[in-house]
XYZ file of C-alpha atoms in Angstrom:
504
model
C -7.725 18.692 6.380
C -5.627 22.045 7.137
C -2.131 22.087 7.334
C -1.108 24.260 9.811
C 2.407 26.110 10.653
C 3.994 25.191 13.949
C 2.681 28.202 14.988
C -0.828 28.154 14.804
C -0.280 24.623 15.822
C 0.917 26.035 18.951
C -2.002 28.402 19.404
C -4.668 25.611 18.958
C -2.924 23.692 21.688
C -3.388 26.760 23.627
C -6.837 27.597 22.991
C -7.830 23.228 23.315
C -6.208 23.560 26.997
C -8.038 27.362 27.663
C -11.481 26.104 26.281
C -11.377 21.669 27.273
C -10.487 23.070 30.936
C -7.465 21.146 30.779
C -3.845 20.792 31.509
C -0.834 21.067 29.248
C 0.044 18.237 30.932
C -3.167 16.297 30.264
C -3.277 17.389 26.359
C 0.191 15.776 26.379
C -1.045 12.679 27.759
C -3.876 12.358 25.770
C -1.827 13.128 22.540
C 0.767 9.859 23.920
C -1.948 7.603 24.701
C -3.284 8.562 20.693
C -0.045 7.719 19.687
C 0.715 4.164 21.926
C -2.840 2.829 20.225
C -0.955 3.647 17.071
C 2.564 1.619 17.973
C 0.500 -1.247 19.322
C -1.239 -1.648 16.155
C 2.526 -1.700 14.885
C 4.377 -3.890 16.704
C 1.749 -6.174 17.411
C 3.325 -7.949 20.001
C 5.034 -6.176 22.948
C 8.783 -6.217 22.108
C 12.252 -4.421 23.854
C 12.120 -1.057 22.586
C 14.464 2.322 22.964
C 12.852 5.588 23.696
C 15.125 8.426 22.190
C 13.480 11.217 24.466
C 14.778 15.065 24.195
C 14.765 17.949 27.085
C 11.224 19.448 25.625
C 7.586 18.313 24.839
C 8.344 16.077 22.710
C 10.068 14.237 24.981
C 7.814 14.496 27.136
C 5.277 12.768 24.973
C 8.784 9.852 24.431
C 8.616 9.549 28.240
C 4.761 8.928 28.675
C 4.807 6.341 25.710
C 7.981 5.041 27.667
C 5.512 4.590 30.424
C 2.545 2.824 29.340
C 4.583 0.384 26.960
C 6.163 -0.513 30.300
C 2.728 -0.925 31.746
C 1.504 -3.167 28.648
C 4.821 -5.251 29.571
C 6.741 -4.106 26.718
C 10.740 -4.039 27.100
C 11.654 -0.331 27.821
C 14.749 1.285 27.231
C 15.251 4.911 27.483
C 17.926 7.561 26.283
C 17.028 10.973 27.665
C 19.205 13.351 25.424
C 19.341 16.367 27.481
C 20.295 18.904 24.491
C 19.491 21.488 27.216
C 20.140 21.024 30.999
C 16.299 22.279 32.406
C 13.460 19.977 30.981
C 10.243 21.535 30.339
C 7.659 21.285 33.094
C 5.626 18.190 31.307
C 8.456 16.167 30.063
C 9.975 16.794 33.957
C 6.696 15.563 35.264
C 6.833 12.383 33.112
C 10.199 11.844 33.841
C 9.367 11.852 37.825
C 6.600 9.447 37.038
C 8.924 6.747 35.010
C 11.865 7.001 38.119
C 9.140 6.430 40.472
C 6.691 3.685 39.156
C 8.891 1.682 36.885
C 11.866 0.061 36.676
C 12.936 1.342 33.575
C 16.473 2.205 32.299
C 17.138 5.700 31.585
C 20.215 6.759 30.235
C 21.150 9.994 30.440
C 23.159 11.911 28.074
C 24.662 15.885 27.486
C 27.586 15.213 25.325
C 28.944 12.301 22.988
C 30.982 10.416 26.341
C 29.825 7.156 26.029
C 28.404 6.901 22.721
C 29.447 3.860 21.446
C 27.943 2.175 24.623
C 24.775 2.848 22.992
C 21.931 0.380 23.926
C 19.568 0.289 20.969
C 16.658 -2.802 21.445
C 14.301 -4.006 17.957
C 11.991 -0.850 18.189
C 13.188 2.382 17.991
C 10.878 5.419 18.881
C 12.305 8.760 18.173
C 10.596 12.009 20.596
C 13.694 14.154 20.376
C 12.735 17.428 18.798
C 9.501 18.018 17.428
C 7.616 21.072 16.000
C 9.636 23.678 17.071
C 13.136 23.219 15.759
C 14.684 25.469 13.819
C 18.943 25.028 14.062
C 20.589 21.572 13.139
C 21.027 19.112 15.915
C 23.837 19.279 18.705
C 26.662 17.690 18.133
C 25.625 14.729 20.526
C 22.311 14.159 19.697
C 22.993 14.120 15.079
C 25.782 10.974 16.676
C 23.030 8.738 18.145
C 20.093 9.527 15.319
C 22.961 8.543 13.008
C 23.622 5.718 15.212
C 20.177 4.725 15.667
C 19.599 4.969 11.451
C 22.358 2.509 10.885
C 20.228 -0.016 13.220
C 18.000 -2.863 11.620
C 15.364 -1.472 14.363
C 11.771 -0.526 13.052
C 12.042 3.298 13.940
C 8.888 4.935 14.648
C 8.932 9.001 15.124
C 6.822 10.738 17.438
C 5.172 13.907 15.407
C 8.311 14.382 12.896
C 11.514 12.749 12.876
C 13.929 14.636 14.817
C 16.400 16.753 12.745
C 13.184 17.642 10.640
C 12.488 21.215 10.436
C 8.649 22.724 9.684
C 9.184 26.374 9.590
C 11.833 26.481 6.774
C 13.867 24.281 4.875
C 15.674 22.102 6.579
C 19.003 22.579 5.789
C 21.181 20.397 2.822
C 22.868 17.346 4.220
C 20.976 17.817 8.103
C 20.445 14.702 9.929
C 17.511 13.574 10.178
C 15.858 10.319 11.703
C 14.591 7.624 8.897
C 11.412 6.871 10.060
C 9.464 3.925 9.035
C 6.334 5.528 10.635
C 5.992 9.176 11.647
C 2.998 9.374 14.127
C 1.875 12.778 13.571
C -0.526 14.815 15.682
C -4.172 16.196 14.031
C -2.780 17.229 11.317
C -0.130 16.945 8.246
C 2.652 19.328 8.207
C 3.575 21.130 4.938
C 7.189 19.923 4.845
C 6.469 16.303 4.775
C 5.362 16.787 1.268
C 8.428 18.435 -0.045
C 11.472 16.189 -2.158
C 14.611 16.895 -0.080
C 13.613 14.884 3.211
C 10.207 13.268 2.425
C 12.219 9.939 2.522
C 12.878 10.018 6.150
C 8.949 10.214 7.342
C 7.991 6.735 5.856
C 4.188 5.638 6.237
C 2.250 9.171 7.886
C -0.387 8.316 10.078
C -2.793 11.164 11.013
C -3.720 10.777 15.197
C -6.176 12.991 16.117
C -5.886 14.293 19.797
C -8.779 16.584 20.465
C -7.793 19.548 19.349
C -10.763 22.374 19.053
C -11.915 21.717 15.744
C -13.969 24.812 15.456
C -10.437 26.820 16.529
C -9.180 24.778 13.481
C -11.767 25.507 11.238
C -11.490 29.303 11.577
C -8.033 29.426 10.605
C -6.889 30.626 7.291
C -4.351 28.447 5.423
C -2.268 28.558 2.428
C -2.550 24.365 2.363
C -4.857 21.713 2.369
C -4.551 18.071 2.958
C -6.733 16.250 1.018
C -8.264 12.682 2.023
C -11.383 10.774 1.573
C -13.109 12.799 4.114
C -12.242 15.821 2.313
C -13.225 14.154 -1.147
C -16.636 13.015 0.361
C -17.952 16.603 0.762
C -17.752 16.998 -2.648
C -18.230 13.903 -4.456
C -21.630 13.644 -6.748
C -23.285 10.151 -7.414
C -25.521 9.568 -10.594
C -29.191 10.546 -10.055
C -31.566 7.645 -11.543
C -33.429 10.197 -13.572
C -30.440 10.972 -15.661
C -29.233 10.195 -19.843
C -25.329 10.558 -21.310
C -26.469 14.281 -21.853
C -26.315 15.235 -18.174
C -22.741 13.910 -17.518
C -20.846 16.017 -20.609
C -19.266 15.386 -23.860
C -15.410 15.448 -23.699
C -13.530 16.098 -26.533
C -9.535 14.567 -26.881
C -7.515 16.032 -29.458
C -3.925 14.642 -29.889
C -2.141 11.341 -30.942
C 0.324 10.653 -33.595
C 1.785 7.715 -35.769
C 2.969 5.233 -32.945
C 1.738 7.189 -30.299
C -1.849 6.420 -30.352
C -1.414 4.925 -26.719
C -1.944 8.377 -24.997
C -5.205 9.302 -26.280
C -6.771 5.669 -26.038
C -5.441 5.673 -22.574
C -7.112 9.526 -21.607
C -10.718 8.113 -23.297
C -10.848 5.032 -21.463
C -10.173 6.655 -18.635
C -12.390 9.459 -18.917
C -14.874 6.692 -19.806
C -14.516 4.428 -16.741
C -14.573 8.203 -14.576
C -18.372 8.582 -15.780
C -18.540 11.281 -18.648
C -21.609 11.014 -20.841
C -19.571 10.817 -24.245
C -16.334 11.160 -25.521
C -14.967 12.035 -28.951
C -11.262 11.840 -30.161
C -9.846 13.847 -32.879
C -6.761 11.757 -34.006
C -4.783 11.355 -37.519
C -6.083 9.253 -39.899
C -3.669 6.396 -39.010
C -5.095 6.441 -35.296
C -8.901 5.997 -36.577
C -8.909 1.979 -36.073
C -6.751 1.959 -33.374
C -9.283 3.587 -31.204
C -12.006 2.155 -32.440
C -10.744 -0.947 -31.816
C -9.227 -0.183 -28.256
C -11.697 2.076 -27.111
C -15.212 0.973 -28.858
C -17.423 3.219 -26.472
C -15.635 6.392 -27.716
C -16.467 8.303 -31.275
C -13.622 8.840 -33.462
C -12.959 12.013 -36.224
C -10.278 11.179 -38.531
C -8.304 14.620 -38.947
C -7.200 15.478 -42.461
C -3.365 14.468 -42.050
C -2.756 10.821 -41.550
C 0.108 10.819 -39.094
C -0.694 13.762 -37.236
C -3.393 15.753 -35.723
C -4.631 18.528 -37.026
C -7.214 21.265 -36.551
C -10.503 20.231 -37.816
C -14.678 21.754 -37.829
C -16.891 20.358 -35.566
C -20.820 19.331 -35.587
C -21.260 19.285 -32.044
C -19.979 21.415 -29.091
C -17.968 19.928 -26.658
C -18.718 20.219 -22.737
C -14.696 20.791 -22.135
C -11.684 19.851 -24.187
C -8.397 17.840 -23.349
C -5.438 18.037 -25.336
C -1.562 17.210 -25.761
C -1.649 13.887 -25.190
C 1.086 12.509 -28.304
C 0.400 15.597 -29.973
C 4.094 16.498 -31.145
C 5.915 19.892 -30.867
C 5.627 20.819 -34.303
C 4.807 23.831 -36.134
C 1.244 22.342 -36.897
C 0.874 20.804 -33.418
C 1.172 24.254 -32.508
C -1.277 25.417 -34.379
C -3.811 23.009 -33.375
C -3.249 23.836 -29.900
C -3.924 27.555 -31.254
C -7.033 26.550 -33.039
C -8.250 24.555 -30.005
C -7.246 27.341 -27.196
C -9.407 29.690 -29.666
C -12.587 27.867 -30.046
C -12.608 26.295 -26.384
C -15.410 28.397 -24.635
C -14.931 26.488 -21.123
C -12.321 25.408 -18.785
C -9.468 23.334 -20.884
C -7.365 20.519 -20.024
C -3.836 20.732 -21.389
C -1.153 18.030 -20.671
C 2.073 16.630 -21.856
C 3.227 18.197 -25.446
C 0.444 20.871 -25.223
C 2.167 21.972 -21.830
C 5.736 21.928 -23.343
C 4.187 24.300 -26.519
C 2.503 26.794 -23.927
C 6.104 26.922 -22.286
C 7.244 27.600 -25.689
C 4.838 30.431 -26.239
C 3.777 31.862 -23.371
C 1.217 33.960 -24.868
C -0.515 31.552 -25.398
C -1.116 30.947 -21.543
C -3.115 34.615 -21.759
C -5.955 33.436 -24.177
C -6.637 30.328 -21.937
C -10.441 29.983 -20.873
C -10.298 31.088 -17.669
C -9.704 28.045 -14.570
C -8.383 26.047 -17.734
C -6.475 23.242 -15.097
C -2.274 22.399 -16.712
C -1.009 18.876 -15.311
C 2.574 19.061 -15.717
C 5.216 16.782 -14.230
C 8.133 18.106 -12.548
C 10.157 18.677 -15.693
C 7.562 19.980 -17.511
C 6.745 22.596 -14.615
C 10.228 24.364 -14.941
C 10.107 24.921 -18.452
C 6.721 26.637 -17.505
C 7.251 28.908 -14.604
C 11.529 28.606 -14.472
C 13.821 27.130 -12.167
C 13.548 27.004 -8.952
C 16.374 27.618 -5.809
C 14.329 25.204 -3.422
C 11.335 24.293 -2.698
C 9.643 26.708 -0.738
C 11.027 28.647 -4.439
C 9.023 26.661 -6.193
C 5.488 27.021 -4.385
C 5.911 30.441 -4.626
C 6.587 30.547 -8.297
C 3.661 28.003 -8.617
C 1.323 30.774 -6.456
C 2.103 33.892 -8.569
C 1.880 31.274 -12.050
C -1.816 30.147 -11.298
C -2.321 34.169 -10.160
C -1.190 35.479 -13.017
C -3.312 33.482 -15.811
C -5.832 32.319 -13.722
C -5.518 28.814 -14.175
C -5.836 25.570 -11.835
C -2.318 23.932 -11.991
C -1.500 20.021 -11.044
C 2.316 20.007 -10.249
C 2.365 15.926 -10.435
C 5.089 14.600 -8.269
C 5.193 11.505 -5.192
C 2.883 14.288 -3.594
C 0.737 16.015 -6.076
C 0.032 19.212 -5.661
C -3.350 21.346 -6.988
C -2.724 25.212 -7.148
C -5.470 27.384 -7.300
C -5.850 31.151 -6.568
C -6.257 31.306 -2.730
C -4.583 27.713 -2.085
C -2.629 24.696 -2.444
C -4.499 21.377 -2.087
C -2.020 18.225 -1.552
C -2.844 14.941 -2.558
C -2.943 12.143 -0.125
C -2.903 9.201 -2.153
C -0.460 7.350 -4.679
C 2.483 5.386 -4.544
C 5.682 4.927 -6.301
C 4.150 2.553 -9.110
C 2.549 6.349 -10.696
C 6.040 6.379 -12.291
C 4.787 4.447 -15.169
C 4.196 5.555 -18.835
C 0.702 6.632 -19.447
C -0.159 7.575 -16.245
C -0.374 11.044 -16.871
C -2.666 10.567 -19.674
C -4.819 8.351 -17.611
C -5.160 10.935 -14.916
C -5.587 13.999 -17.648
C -8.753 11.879 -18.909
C -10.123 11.176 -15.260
C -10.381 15.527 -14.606
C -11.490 16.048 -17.803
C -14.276 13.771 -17.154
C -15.248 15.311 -14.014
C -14.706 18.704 -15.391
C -17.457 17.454 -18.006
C -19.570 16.343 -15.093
C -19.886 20.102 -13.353
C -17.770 19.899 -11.062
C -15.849 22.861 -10.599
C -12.416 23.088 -12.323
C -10.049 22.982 -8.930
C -13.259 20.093 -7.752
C -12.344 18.025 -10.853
C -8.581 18.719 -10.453
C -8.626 17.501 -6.894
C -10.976 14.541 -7.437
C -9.506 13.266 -10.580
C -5.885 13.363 -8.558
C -7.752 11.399 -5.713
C -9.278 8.804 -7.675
C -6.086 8.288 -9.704
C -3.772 7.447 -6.583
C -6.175 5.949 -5.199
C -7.317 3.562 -7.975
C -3.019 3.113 -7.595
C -2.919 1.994 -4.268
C -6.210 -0.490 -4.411
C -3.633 -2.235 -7.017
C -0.624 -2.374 -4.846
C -2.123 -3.370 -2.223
C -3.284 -6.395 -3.801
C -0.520 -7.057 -5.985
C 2.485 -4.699 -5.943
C 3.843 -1.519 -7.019
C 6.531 -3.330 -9.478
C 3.975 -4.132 -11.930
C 1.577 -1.421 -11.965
C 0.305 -0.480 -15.129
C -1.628 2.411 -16.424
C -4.404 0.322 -17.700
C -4.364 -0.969 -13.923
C -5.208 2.351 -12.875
C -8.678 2.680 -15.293
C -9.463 -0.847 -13.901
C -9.069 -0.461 -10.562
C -11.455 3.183 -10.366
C -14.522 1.451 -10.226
C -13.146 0.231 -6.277
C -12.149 3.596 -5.834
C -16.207 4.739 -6.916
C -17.603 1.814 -4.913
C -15.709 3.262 -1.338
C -16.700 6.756 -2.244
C -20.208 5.703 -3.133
C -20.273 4.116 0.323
C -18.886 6.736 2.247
C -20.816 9.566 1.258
C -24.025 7.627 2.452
């Protein structure tokens, strides 16, 4: 799914209401009618609820939900915050509509007189300012979303939360309204995604309103959202007439004494993900750990016993994965060395191996080409630098994956998957990821399905899928708390079975 500025967001509207034959007024209808489906499937039961409307179309979209919750016999309480005197001509034309055919209370207000006289019911639906602000909010209007925040109210925003900005930063310390739900029209908007406010959106839901989809399709984007109807296009199930050979041979290099975890953890995973074979190169002291733990996989004992080391092989691997426990040392960076060398296809490099490319950056130069990196957030800056903010940082990530040509997963509550012409953005997850051995599960997932054929930024994209999805299978049946990263490997044969039935 694109991700579109509020710009061409603004163009597609223009082109749906050109080429449907329709009104701006009528788009704006539809779009609130989309969204009251979505708050009825929320609340459940009609309850009182406030309607923070602004002077534009976003309010205007507050005032027509205002207006069929009153029809469904919900409780309707309305504060019209009239940051400019003139409304537009659709949120005027609902406003006409709610004086005339409902009894409805509508506060007006235009400075802070008042405020504390606030009437705020159990629901709390915020259609203040949507995609085109771009200045912090009056005075006035930061009082009562500041007001309304401190509320025990479920608060529900209508596109963004209000105080939310989408074509820049929004500013340190702005206020913004804490959503619990942010009902959000045809599409994601890049800022959602970023640290500084992504707190204040809660649950995104997706409501598509009609917009011309071949209008969308034709526009070029820097981002893309990516959800199971992205992931089915692309997804491969196993042909009958197949063998292990078809599905690749991955080999893991990396593990040291007491650290064995990592690389038991990436061959399981890689395992239950549907590679053909895998092979681990550990120390001698990890040799019957594996075996043990991970029976299916083949073991070579390197020639040090506590730490990996560089060794001949009899067979060629499909792809390689490596830096899971493999140490910064002087010989753990010479192993990488040897492995970068000898690797004639796409790499996977993670954890330790990440923190010795930072280390020696010419390294980065000799990688295969689309080799994929699948650093966390700390790990990033010691590989591309600080960042100021980040819009900073995605541009730092852009010219990184330009210069050496490689497929980077910047892991983070929203993954993102940089390749050369564009930024893919994971949709799945949850907060139990922040668990040790995650990483190394998810390394041995896109190694698999870079084994597999799929294409490096494919594997990158479906291995970051599967992982947060496998995730959120697990939390939704149990919780987030006690997520483990054996959980994950357990729970991707769900994540298979849904794919498997989607794509047919």
């Amino acid at each position: 799914m694109k991700i579109l500025t509020p710009s061409q967001l603004q163009k597609t509207d223009a082109y749906t209401i050109e080429h449907q034959q329709i009104s701006s007024w009528e788009l704006m209808e539809r779009a609130s009618l989309a969204a009251l489906k979505e708050i009825k499937n929320i609340t459940l039961n009609p309850q009182p609820v406030t309607v923070l409307a602004g002077s534009g179309n976003n309010g205007g979209d507050g005032l027509a939900i205002a207006y069929h919750l009153d029809q469904l016999g919900y409780k309707v309480n309305v504060l019209l915050l009239k940051y400019t005197p003139k409304l537009s001509k659709d949120c005027k034309i609902n406003l006409d509509r709610l004086k005339a055919n409902t009894s409805i209370n509508i506060q007006e207000y235009i400075d802070t007189s008042s405020i504390e006289d606030l009437k705020i019911e159990s629901i709390i639906i915020d259609a203040v300012f949507g995609i085109g602000l771009n200045r912090t909010l009056p005075n006035f209007v930061e009082k009562i979303i500041s007001s309304a925040n401190k509320r025990t109210a479920l608060r529900i925003a209508v596109d963004l939360p209000s105080g939310l900005f989408l074509s820049k930063l929004t500013p340190e310390n702005a206020k913004v309204f804490k959503a619990e739900y942010t009902l959000t029209f045809q599409c994601p908007k890049l800022n959602f995604f970023l640290p500084a406010y992504g707190n204040d959106l809660g649950e995104i839901k997706i409501i598509d309103i009609g917009l011309d989809q071949d209008f969308i399709d034709h526009l070029e984007t820097e981002y893309e959202y990516v959800d199971e109807k992205f992931i089915t296009k692309f997804y491969k199930t196993r042909q009958r007439f197949s063998h292990k050979g078809n599905y690749g041979h991955l080999l893991i290099v990396g593990g040291q004494y007491g650290m064995m975890g990592s690389v038991s953890l990436a061959a399981k995973s890689a395992l239950k993900s549907g590679v053909g074979k895998v092979t681990v190169l550990s120390p001698k002291c990890g040799v019957e750990v594996l075996q043990q733990s991970v029976p299916e996989a083949m073991v070579i004992a390197a020639d040090q016993n506590e730490s990996v080391s560089p060794k001949e092989l009899k067979f060629e691997p499909s792809n390689i994965c490596i830096g899971m426990g493999l140490g910064q040392s002087e010989q753990a960076l010479g192993t990488l060395k040897y492995f970068i060398t000898e690797a004639k296809t796409p790499m996977l490099i993670d954890a330790d191996g990440i923190n010795l490319l930072a280390q020696n950056k010419d390294f980065l130069k000799a990688l295969p080409a689309q080799s994929i990196l699948t650093p966390h957030q700390g790990e990033l800056k010691r590989l591309i630098g600080e960042w100021q903010d980040d819009y900073d940082k995605l541009e730092k990530v852009k010219s990184f994956v330009k210069t050496y040509n490689v497929i980077l997963v910047a892991k983070d509550a929203y993954t993102f998957i940089a390749s050369q012409d564009k930024i893919y953005i994971n949709s799945t997850g949850n907060a139990g990821l922040a668990t040790a051995g995650s990483g190394d599960t998810l390394s041995g997932i896109i190694s698999s399905f870079l084994c597999q054929k799929y294409l490096p930024i494919e594997a990158s994209i479906l291995g970051v899928y599967a992982h947060g999805k496998a995730a959120d299978i697990y939390a939704n049946k149990y919780d987030e708390n006690s997520l483990i990263a054996s959980d994950i490997i357990k729970y991707l044969k769900n994540v298979f079975l849904q794919l498997k039935s989607h794509k047919h």
